[in-house]
Amino acid sequence: MTKLLLSFSLCLFMLLPIHSQAPEKPNSAEIHEAIKKLNFLGSVLYLAAHPDDENTRMISYFSNEVHARTAYLSITRGDGGQNLIGPEIRELLGVIRTNELLKARETDGGEQFFTRANDFGYSKHPDETLEIWNEEMVMNDVVTVIRKFRPDIIINRFNAESAGKTHGHHTSSAMLSTEAFDLAADASYKTESYQPWTTQRLFFNTHWWFYGSRENFEKVDKSGMLWFDTGVYYPSLGLSNSEIASLSRSMHKSQGFGSTGSRGTDKEYVQLLKGKMPEDKNNVFEGVDTSWLRVEGGEAIKMIMDKVQKDFDFSDPSKSIPDLLKALSLIEDLEDTHWREIKLKQIKKILTACSGLYLEAVATNSYVTKGEEISVKIEAINRSEQKMKLLTVEQLPLHSSTDLNKELQNNISIKEELNMHVDDKAILTSPYWLKEKGSLGMYSVQDHSLIGNPISVPAYKILFRIDFEGTTVDFERDIIYKFNDPVKGEVYQPFEIVPAAVSHIASKVVIFNDDQPKEIPVKIKGLRDNVTGEVVLNVPKGWKVSPQNFDFQLKNRGEELDVIFTVVPTEEQSEGYIKPSVKIDGNDYDKSMVEINYDHIPKQSVLLPSESKVVRLNLDKKGESIAYIKGAGDEVPKYLKQIGYEVTEIAPENISVNNLLAYDAVILGIRAYNTVPELKMKQAAILEYVKQGGNVIVQYNTSHSLVVEDNLAPYELELSRDRITDENAKVTFVNEAHEVLNYPNKITSEDFDGWVQERGLYFPDKWGKEFSPVISFKENGDKPMEGSLLVAKYGKGHYIYTGLSFFRELPAGVPGAYKLLTNMISIGKNDFETQLKE
């Protein structure tokens, strides 16, 4: 299947930027598919709230069966979700999911857009969602994307009338789309740069699950619906549309959405919301001319391209080049700038494919700093009998041109090496939406031309000017970096513009459990040769640091140096931020560089403020050693070590009663019972550990796909989708005298101040009488929820189940979360029963 995916992804080359940086090498069948798409002038925009909400069957169907230009607008980047492949959360998770969506679109043939909305976490109602998001700004973004993309059809994933019945983000996405459908056509509604656009039809992609069952859906009046068979088979690809959709869906790896392909008829329904229902139920584009006749001057192009499509020679695609050059010249003269831009990109890629024209620009280093020079290796090769000449190569945006005037003979490579100077004003490479501080609900993007874009456009390119026997064509290529890996072979990476130096503090939160000083290592990394300067560490008011500064010298690019500052906290409880600042040649560098490097997405370097939260706590604890069983990925162990615990991450195969009895507590990571299949065989040992006097703390799981179904706990316990999404939701104590609220630290309602994103998620809603609920939360008009923290005595030990989001609160440095979790770890070690008698 992997080979099929590679082959198929290449057939989409005419639509997509080189997101993965790998060169395009389409075969004849893929070129022919690209020609069909070149000949279709219609567009479909699919719209929903998050990465993974999109219906990949529909996107692939419109792209590969209908040959329409198809895009997915995800309102958010999925920043508020969980991560099943690593520790990244919030902004960094959003970067991962953005790139996973781009890989999904490379697979199913679509394009990708976003708004500035920040996925702040689960929301129960669209009123809350739109207030936190800033409805006016997100609406403007949606209208901007519609006017930019100019869809003939918009399809909503969700129902605008579902308020309070599903995720508030879902309903909000449909509400925004429904209103934006009209606003995009309204000349009085202003957006940056783009003219009003009238979309023909708005649909809701309905499904039987919206009606509760297949049986209910069968009874529904479908006169206002259209349906498509999205299970079609593509012989040239050897894949069904459903199989392609599954491959696309499987790109959402951080969410664990690997999907098995299916075959056979698969009906998808859309319900008309706005616009006129087509009389021909088999033509969703009815009333829209999707041929070249749609644009003035397109008739001549249609005649040429119909001939190219009909007469295409699969054994020698280069025979199409003369006609393609004629069509290209006509497209360049089109007055319709929208279709001219789109179709020029497509036909140029087809032209290079038909001629086997390979153009590449490879930097000799993966990154460079402002003001530096770097060598760029150029390769050009024509692999056809078509006569062509490489006239010039031009460095963009520098407009520095090199005349070559060399014949590109069949299968004879031309290689050159250029020196490129990077401007002092070059923009640093980093996700554009993270360059400025945003709010809880919105990212800040000052350059409105970027709104909607999935990623930052590479700043530096090489323009190859090729002469095809009198017709000159310009081809742009991103400058990339590549190297040979002994296992993976040829590896492509982005070419990046980076600061002269970055700094980093290993832990994003440093906990001081007393007033004693701590040594704080600051790592400085030079990103060019001969970096000399000083570093200072800024601390909160009332805190002290020594020394005042360090002088340093780094001779070689990539060299690192650790300097140690001693930080003294305040005597009383307090918190704030420490921030390194690297001073070089009169410039201050205050960024850290986080590398995200997973095999399924391109390597990413993310520049973020270099800072760490410091918290002075007055914290008592009982017990010293903890066994941690990892789940879906969190950093809780790191922060437990910060407050003095000895934490051992124990592999599932090493779980036994005797091994666990060596620890004061055993903590299971988030979603461990969803993601660690070995726990099915180890659950008996975990419960026996509790029975013999151990303390087990189980963090949240979802009810779907539990590896243990009947004995998650020693007593009755049923998980639900209950959650408290308001991080400021009112808290009350069900039992104020309970041990976890009193020993060794007194917990008050103030300890729930400053929580981030949520209180907790996936609380149990049913439990046995043996469990004692400890905390009650209430938000909006909902009934109180008491399932966030349940404690049960079992044998000599304690079993605790919690849906509280410690995996978010500890990395955020929330003092009350540390106090409460410490109390949970300390349970049974406080002589609590004796103290009660006293």
mmCIF file of N, CA, C and O in Angstrom, residues 114-189:
data_model
loop_
_atom_site.group_PDB
_atom_site.id
_atom_site.type_symbol
_atom_site.label_atom_id
_atom_site.label_comp_id
_atom_site.label_asym_id
_atom_site.label_seq_id
_atom_site.Cartn_x
_atom_site.Cartn_y
_atom_site.Cartn_z
ATOM 1 N N PHE A 114 -6.816 27.695 6.065
ATOM 2 C CA PHE A 114 -7.128 27.851 7.483
ATOM 3 C C PHE A 114 -7.582 29.278 7.746
ATOM 4 O O PHE A 114 -7.340 30.181 6.939
ATOM 5 N N THR A 115 -8.209 29.492 8.893
ATOM 6 C CA THR A 115 -8.433 30.851 9.398
ATOM 7 C C THR A 115 -7.442 31.107 10.525
ATOM 8 O O THR A 115 -6.600 30.258 10.847
ATOM 9 N N ARG A 116 -7.583 32.263 11.170
ATOM 10 C CA ARG A 116 -6.718 32.595 12.302
ATOM 11 C C ARG A 116 -7.246 32.034 13.623
ATOM 12 O O ARG A 116 -6.646 32.259 14.680
ATOM 13 N N ALA A 117 -8.350 31.320 13.599
ATOM 14 C CA ALA A 117 -8.948 30.823 14.834
ATOM 15 C C ALA A 117 -8.038 29.809 15.512
ATOM 16 O O ALA A 117 -7.453 28.941 14.867
ATOM 17 N N ASN A 118 -7.934 29.928 16.827
ATOM 18 C CA ASN A 118 -7.127 29.029 17.645
ATOM 19 C C ASN A 118 -8.049 27.988 18.270
ATOM 20 O O ASN A 118 -9.064 28.325 18.869
ATOM 21 N N ASP A 119 -7.703 26.733 18.112
ATOM 22 C CA ASP A 119 -8.488 25.654 18.725
ATOM 23 C C ASP A 119 -8.198 25.657 20.219
ATOM 24 O O ASP A 119 -7.236 25.060 20.684
ATOM 25 N N PHE A 120 -9.050 26.318 20.973
ATOM 26 C CA PHE A 120 -8.809 26.482 22.407
ATOM 27 C C PHE A 120 -9.280 25.293 23.223
ATOM 28 O O PHE A 120 -9.170 25.286 24.446
ATOM 29 N N GLY A 121 -9.792 24.261 22.574
ATOM 30 C CA GLY A 121 -10.288 23.091 23.278
ATOM 31 C C GLY A 121 -11.768 22.894 23.048
ATOM 32 O O GLY A 121 -12.425 23.658 22.344
ATOM 33 N N TYR A 122 -12.301 21.868 23.669
ATOM 34 C CA TYR A 122 -13.709 21.525 23.450
ATOM 35 C C TYR A 122 -14.619 22.665 23.921
ATOM 36 O O TYR A 122 -14.375 23.296 24.949
ATOM 37 N N SER A 123 -15.665 22.899 23.156
ATOM 38 C CA SER A 123 -16.650 23.922 23.487
ATOM 39 C C SER A 123 -18.040 23.310 23.371
ATOM 40 O O SER A 123 -18.336 22.603 22.409
ATOM 41 N N LYS A 124 -18.876 23.605 24.338
ATOM 42 C CA LYS A 124 -20.196 22.975 24.354
ATOM 43 C C LYS A 124 -21.238 23.720 23.536
ATOM 44 O O LYS A 124 -22.281 23.166 23.217
ATOM 45 N N HIS A 125 -20.984 24.986 23.221
ATOM 46 C CA HIS A 125 -21.999 25.766 22.548
ATOM 47 C C HIS A 125 -21.337 26.784 21.620
ATOM 48 O O HIS A 125 -20.298 27.364 21.961
ATOM 49 N N PRO A 126 -21.939 27.039 20.435
ATOM 50 C CA PRO A 126 -21.336 28.004 19.522
ATOM 51 C C PRO A 126 -21.266 29.422 20.076
ATOM 52 O O PRO A 126 -20.398 30.201 19.654
ATOM 53 N N ASP A 127 -22.151 29.781 20.985
ATOM 54 C CA ASP A 127 -22.064 31.122 21.576
ATOM 55 C C ASP A 127 -20.722 31.316 22.267
ATOM 56 O O ASP A 127 -20.063 32.357 22.123
ATOM 57 N N GLU A 128 -20.311 30.303 23.042
ATOM 58 C CA GLU A 128 -19.006 30.365 23.710
ATOM 59 C C GLU A 128 -17.891 30.369 22.677
ATOM 60 O O GLU A 128 -16.941 31.159 22.763
ATOM 61 N N THR A 129 -17.999 29.498 21.678
ATOM 62 C CA THR A 129 -16.966 29.392 20.653
ATOM 63 C C THR A 129 -16.734 30.720 19.956
ATOM 64 O O THR A 129 -15.601 31.203 19.841
ATOM 65 N N LEU A 130 -17.806 31.324 19.484
ATOM 66 C CA LEU A 130 -17.679 32.536 18.680
ATOM 67 C C LEU A 130 -17.256 33.731 19.505
ATOM 68 O O LEU A 130 -16.661 34.679 18.976
ATOM 69 N N GLU A 131 -17.523 33.707 20.788
ATOM 70 C CA GLU A 131 -17.052 34.779 21.660
ATOM 71 C C GLU A 131 -15.544 34.682 21.867
ATOM 72 O O GLU A 131 -14.818 35.676 21.807
ATOM 73 N N ILE A 132 -15.061 33.462 22.092
ATOM 74 C CA ILE A 132 -13.622 33.276 22.315
ATOM 75 C C ILE A 132 -12.848 33.468 21.012
ATOM 76 O O ILE A 132 -11.752 34.030 21.004
ATOM 77 N N TRP A 133 -13.412 33.012 19.917
ATOM 78 C CA TRP A 133 -12.719 33.133 18.628
ATOM 79 C C TRP A 133 -12.628 34.561 18.111
ATOM 80 O O TRP A 133 -11.742 34.877 17.330
ATOM 81 N N ASN A 134 -13.529 35.419 18.440
ATOM 82 C CA ASN A 134 -13.730 36.717 17.803
ATOM 83 C C ASN A 134 -14.438 36.473 16.476
ATOM 84 O O ASN A 134 -13.821 36.354 15.409
ATOM 85 N N GLU A 135 -15.754 36.394 16.576
ATOM 86 C CA GLU A 135 -16.593 36.011 15.440
ATOM 87 C C GLU A 135 -16.356 36.884 14.218
ATOM 88 O O GLU A 135 -16.289 36.387 13.084
ATOM 89 N N GLU A 136 -16.207 38.185 14.437
ATOM 90 C CA GLU A 136 -16.048 39.103 13.309
ATOM 91 C C GLU A 136 -14.778 38.799 12.516
ATOM 92 O O GLU A 136 -14.781 38.784 11.282
ATOM 93 N N MET A 137 -13.668 38.512 13.229
ATOM 94 C CA MET A 137 -12.405 38.251 12.549
ATOM 95 C C MET A 137 -12.437 36.918 11.814
ATOM 96 O O MET A 137 -11.963 36.817 10.675
ATOM 97 N N VAL A 138 -12.995 35.896 12.453
ATOM 98 C CA VAL A 138 -13.042 34.592 11.796
ATOM 99 C C VAL A 138 -13.970 34.645 10.586
ATOM 100 O O VAL A 138 -13.679 34.062 9.533
ATOM 101 N N MET A 139 -15.082 35.352 10.714
ATOM 102 C CA MET A 139 -15.983 35.511 9.574
ATOM 103 C C MET A 139 -15.259 36.167 8.411
ATOM 104 O O MET A 139 -15.386 35.748 7.248
ATOM 105 N N ASN A 140 -14.483 37.203 8.702
ATOM 106 C CA ASN A 140 -13.744 37.876 7.646
ATOM 107 C C ASN A 140 -12.745 36.936 6.989
ATOM 108 O O ASN A 140 -12.542 36.981 5.769
ATOM 109 N N ASP A 141 -12.143 36.064 7.777
ATOM 110 C CA ASP A 141 -11.202 35.084 7.220
ATOM 111 C C ASP A 141 -11.918 34.107 6.288
ATOM 112 O O ASP A 141 -11.403 33.751 5.221
ATOM 113 N N VAL A 142 -13.100 33.642 6.702
ATOM 114 C CA VAL A 142 -13.855 32.690 5.875
ATOM 115 C C VAL A 142 -14.245 33.357 4.558
ATOM 116 O O VAL A 142 -14.100 32.764 3.476
ATOM 117 N N VAL A 143 -14.740 34.581 4.632
ATOM 118 C CA VAL A 143 -15.113 35.295 3.414
ATOM 119 C C VAL A 143 -13.880 35.517 2.534
ATOM 120 O O VAL A 143 -13.938 35.380 1.304
ATOM 121 N N THR A 144 -12.754 35.844 3.162
ATOM 122 C CA THR A 144 -11.511 36.037 2.404
ATOM 123 C C THR A 144 -11.142 34.783 1.632
ATOM 124 O O THR A 144 -10.775 34.852 0.450
ATOM 125 N N VAL A 145 -11.219 33.621 2.280
ATOM 126 C CA VAL A 145 -10.875 32.369 1.605
ATOM 127 C C VAL A 145 -11.850 32.096 0.464
ATOM 128 O O VAL A 145 -11.447 31.663 -0.630
ATOM 129 N N ILE A 146 -13.139 32.349 0.684
ATOM 130 C CA ILE A 146 -14.125 32.131 -0.387
ATOM 131 C C ILE A 146 -13.819 33.035 -1.575
ATOM 132 O O ILE A 146 -13.819 32.591 -2.736
ATOM 133 N N ARG A 147 -13.534 34.293 -1.317
ATOM 134 C CA ARG A 147 -13.229 35.209 -2.414
ATOM 135 C C ARG A 147 -11.903 34.881 -3.088
ATOM 136 O O ARG A 147 -11.728 35.111 -4.289
ATOM 137 N N LYS A 148 -10.987 34.355 -2.338
ATOM 138 C CA LYS A 148 -9.689 33.977 -2.898
ATOM 139 C C LYS A 148 -9.799 32.704 -3.731
ATOM 140 O O LYS A 148 -9.270 32.630 -4.851
ATOM 141 N N PHE A 149 -10.493 31.714 -3.212
ATOM 142 C CA PHE A 149 -10.598 30.409 -3.882
ATOM 143 C C PHE A 149 -11.678 30.410 -4.969
ATOM 144 O O PHE A 149 -11.582 29.685 -5.949
ATOM 145 N N ARG A 150 -12.747 31.204 -4.775
ATOM 146 C CA ARG A 150 -13.861 31.346 -5.707
ATOM 147 C C ARG A 150 -14.533 30.011 -6.026
ATOM 148 O O ARG A 150 -14.577 29.575 -7.176
ATOM 149 N N PRO A 151 -15.088 29.352 -5.011
ATOM 150 C CA PRO A 151 -15.757 28.070 -5.249
ATOM 151 C C PRO A 151 -17.106 28.255 -5.939
ATOM 152 O O PRO A 151 -17.819 29.228 -5.691
ATOM 153 N N ASP A 152 -17.461 27.304 -6.771
ATOM 154 C CA ASP A 152 -18.809 27.250 -7.323
ATOM 155 C C ASP A 152 -19.755 26.580 -6.342
ATOM 156 O O ASP A 152 -20.956 26.846 -6.344
ATOM 157 N N ILE A 153 -19.192 25.722 -5.515
ATOM 158 C CA ILE A 153 -19.976 24.952 -4.551
ATOM 159 C C ILE A 153 -19.246 24.961 -3.221
ATOM 160 O O ILE A 153 -18.018 24.815 -3.177
ATOM 161 N N ILE A 154 -19.994 25.144 -2.145
ATOM 162 C CA ILE A 154 -19.453 24.999 -0.789
ATOM 163 C C ILE A 154 -20.209 23.868 -0.117
ATOM 164 O O ILE A 154 -21.446 23.768 -0.229
ATOM 165 N N ILE A 155 -19.471 23.014 0.586
ATOM 166 C CA ILE A 155 -20.084 21.890 1.302
ATOM 167 C C ILE A 155 -19.670 21.959 2.762
ATOM 168 O O ILE A 155 -18.482 21.922 3.082
ATOM 169 N N ASN A 156 -20.646 22.064 3.655
ATOM 170 C CA ASN A 156 -20.389 22.054 5.094
ATOM 171 C C ASN A 156 -20.368 20.619 5.607
ATOM 172 O O ASN A 156 -21.211 19.799 5.228
ATOM 173 N N ARG A 157 -19.434 20.349 6.499
ATOM 174 C CA ARG A 157 -19.417 19.045 7.149
ATOM 175 C C ARG A 157 -20.502 18.947 8.221
ATOM 176 O O ARG A 157 -21.060 17.878 8.475
ATOM 177 N N PHE A 158 -20.807 20.104 8.868
ATOM 178 C CA PHE A 158 -21.687 20.074 10.039
ATOM 179 C C PHE A 158 -22.961 20.890 9.811
ATOM 180 O O PHE A 158 -23.059 21.672 8.867
ATOM 181 N N ASN A 159 -23.874 20.696 10.728
ATOM 182 C CA ASN A 159 -25.196 21.308 10.659
ATOM 183 C C ASN A 159 -25.204 22.601 11.466
ATOM 184 O O ASN A 159 -24.858 22.606 12.644
ATOM 185 N N ALA A 160 -25.639 23.699 10.849
ATOM 186 C CA ALA A 160 -25.678 24.988 11.538
ATOM 187 C C ALA A 160 -26.765 25.049 12.605
ATOM 188 O O ALA A 160 -26.791 25.986 13.406
ATOM 189 N N GLU A 161 -27.653 24.073 12.635
ATOM 190 C CA GLU A 161 -28.762 24.080 13.584
ATOM 191 C C GLU A 161 -28.556 23.079 14.722
ATOM 192 O O GLU A 161 -29.518 22.618 15.328
ATOM 193 N N SER A 162 -27.302 22.747 15.012
ATOM 194 C CA SER A 162 -27.022 21.723 16.017
ATOM 195 C C SER A 162 -26.503 22.299 17.330
ATOM 196 O O SER A 162 -25.851 21.597 18.100
ATOM 197 N N ALA A 163 -26.774 23.572 17.590
ATOM 198 C CA ALA A 163 -26.242 24.226 18.791
ATOM 199 C C ALA A 163 -26.591 23.451 20.051
ATOM 200 O O ALA A 163 -27.748 23.104 20.288
ATOM 201 N N GLY A 164 -25.579 23.179 20.861
ATOM 202 C CA GLY A 164 -25.778 22.474 22.116
ATOM 203 C C GLY A 164 -25.828 20.972 21.988
ATOM 204 O O GLY A 164 -25.869 20.258 23.001
ATOM 205 N N LYS A 165 -25.814 20.447 20.768
ATOM 206 C CA LYS A 165 -25.915 19.002 20.562
ATOM 207 C C LYS A 165 -24.578 18.371 20.210
ATOM 208 O O LYS A 165 -24.455 17.141 20.229
ATOM 209 N N THR A 166 -23.597 19.184 19.864
ATOM 210 C CA THR A 166 -22.297 18.664 19.454
ATOM 211 C C THR A 166 -21.235 19.701 19.815
ATOM 212 O O THR A 166 -21.529 20.723 20.440
ATOM 213 N N HIS A 167 -20.008 19.443 19.429
ATOM 214 C CA HIS A 167 -18.890 20.364 19.673
ATOM 215 C C HIS A 167 -19.260 21.756 19.149
ATOM 216 O O HIS A 167 -19.668 21.919 17.994
ATOM 217 N N GLY A 168 -19.109 22.768 19.989
ATOM 218 C CA GLY A 168 -19.439 24.132 19.585
ATOM 219 C C GLY A 168 -18.653 24.605 18.386
ATOM 220 O O GLY A 168 -19.144 25.417 17.585
ATOM 221 N N HIS A 169 -17.421 24.111 18.222
ATOM 222 C CA HIS A 169 -16.633 24.474 17.049
ATOM 223 C C HIS A 169 -17.298 23.950 15.778
ATOM 224 O O HIS A 169 -17.283 24.612 14.730
ATOM 225 N N HIS A 170 -17.856 22.733 15.864
ATOM 226 C CA HIS A 170 -18.490 22.136 14.687
ATOM 227 C C HIS A 170 -19.666 22.976 14.216
ATOM 228 O O HIS A 170 -19.769 23.339 13.040
ATOM 229 N N THR A 171 -20.565 23.269 15.142
ATOM 230 C CA THR A 171 -21.729 24.072 14.784
ATOM 231 C C THR A 171 -21.302 25.448 14.288
ATOM 232 O O THR A 171 -21.852 25.972 13.314
ATOM 233 N N SER A 172 -20.323 26.037 14.951
ATOM 234 C CA SER A 172 -19.860 27.370 14.564
ATOM 235 C C SER A 172 -19.327 27.381 13.143
ATOM 236 O O SER A 172 -19.549 28.343 12.390
ATOM 237 N N SER A 173 -18.612 26.329 12.734
ATOM 238 C CA SER A 173 -18.066 26.292 11.376
ATOM 239 C C SER A 173 -19.184 26.346 10.349
ATOM 240 O O SER A 173 -19.072 27.043 9.330
ATOM 241 N N ALA A 174 -20.283 25.642 10.609
ATOM 242 C CA ALA A 174 -21.408 25.648 9.676
ATOM 243 C C ALA A 174 -22.137 26.996 9.700
ATOM 244 O O ALA A 174 -22.569 27.502 8.652
ATOM 245 N N MET A 175 -22.268 27.585 10.876
ATOM 246 C CA MET A 175 -22.909 28.904 10.977
ATOM 247 C C MET A 175 -22.101 29.959 10.222
ATOM 248 O O MET A 175 -22.651 30.789 9.493
ATOM 249 N N LEU A 176 -20.794 29.935 10.392
ATOM 250 C CA LEU A 176 -19.929 30.888 9.697
ATOM 251 C C LEU A 176 -20.034 30.715 8.185
ATOM 252 O O LEU A 176 -20.134 31.692 7.436
ATOM 253 N N SER A 177 -20.007 29.475 7.740
ATOM 254 C CA SER A 177 -20.076 29.202 6.311
ATOM 255 C C SER A 177 -21.395 29.670 5.717
ATOM 256 O O SER A 177 -21.432 30.262 4.627
ATOM 257 N N THR A 178 -22.476 29.421 6.434
ATOM 258 C CA THR A 178 -23.803 29.784 5.930
ATOM 259 C C THR A 178 -23.932 31.292 5.747
ATOM 260 O O THR A 178 -24.469 31.773 4.744
ATOM 261 N N GLU A 179 -23.426 32.056 6.710
ATOM 262 C CA GLU A 179 -23.480 33.506 6.589
ATOM 263 C C GLU A 179 -22.468 34.021 5.579
ATOM 264 O O GLU A 179 -22.749 34.947 4.806
ATOM 265 N N ALA A 180 -21.271 33.416 5.549
ATOM 266 C CA ALA A 180 -20.220 33.862 4.626
ATOM 267 C C ALA A 180 -20.615 33.624 3.177
ATOM 268 O O ALA A 180 -20.161 34.347 2.275
ATOM 269 N N PHE A 181 -21.468 32.637 2.919
ATOM 270 C CA PHE A 181 -21.968 32.359 1.571
ATOM 271 C C PHE A 181 -22.572 33.632 0.965
ATOM 272 O O PHE A 181 -22.340 33.957 -0.204
ATOM 273 N N ASP A 182 -23.348 34.362 1.771
ATOM 274 C CA ASP A 182 -23.980 35.600 1.296
ATOM 275 C C ASP A 182 -23.020 36.786 1.355
ATOM 276 O O ASP A 182 -22.980 37.621 0.443
ATOM 277 N N LEU A 183 -22.232 36.871 2.439
ATOM 278 C CA LEU A 183 -21.334 38.012 2.598
ATOM 279 C C LEU A 183 -20.274 38.068 1.499
ATOM 280 O O LEU A 183 -19.859 39.156 1.082
ATOM 281 N N ALA A 184 -19.824 36.908 1.045
ATOM 282 C CA ALA A 184 -18.780 36.882 0.016
ATOM 283 C C ALA A 184 -19.251 37.548 -1.275
ATOM 284 O O ALA A 184 -18.449 38.088 -2.041
ATOM 285 N N ALA A 185 -20.568 37.536 -1.515
ATOM 286 C CA ALA A 185 -21.121 38.151 -2.721
ATOM 287 C C ALA A 185 -21.529 39.601 -2.508
ATOM 288 O O ALA A 185 -21.897 40.297 -3.470
ATOM 289 N N ASP A 186 -21.453 40.073 -1.282
ATOM 290 C CA ASP A 186 -21.914 41.416 -0.920
ATOM 291 C C ASP A 186 -20.760 42.411 -1.068
ATOM 292 O O ASP A 186 -19.784 42.379 -0.312
ATOM 293 N N ALA A 187 -20.892 43.323 -2.032
ATOM 294 C CA ALA A 187 -19.817 44.283 -2.306
ATOM 295 C C ALA A 187 -19.572 45.231 -1.150
ATOM 296 O O ALA A 187 -18.481 45.812 -1.026
ATOM 297 N N SER A 188 -20.564 45.384 -0.272
ATOM 298 C CA SER A 188 -20.388 46.292 0.872
ATOM 299 C C SER A 188 -19.571 45.665 1.995
ATOM 300 O O SER A 188 -19.126 46.369 2.910
ATOM 301 N N TYR A 189 -19.368 44.355 1.933
ATOM 302 C CA TYR A 189 -18.567 43.656 2.950
ATOM 303 C C TYR A 189 -17.119 43.644 2.472
ATOM 304 O O TYR A 189 -16.801 43.100 1.408
#
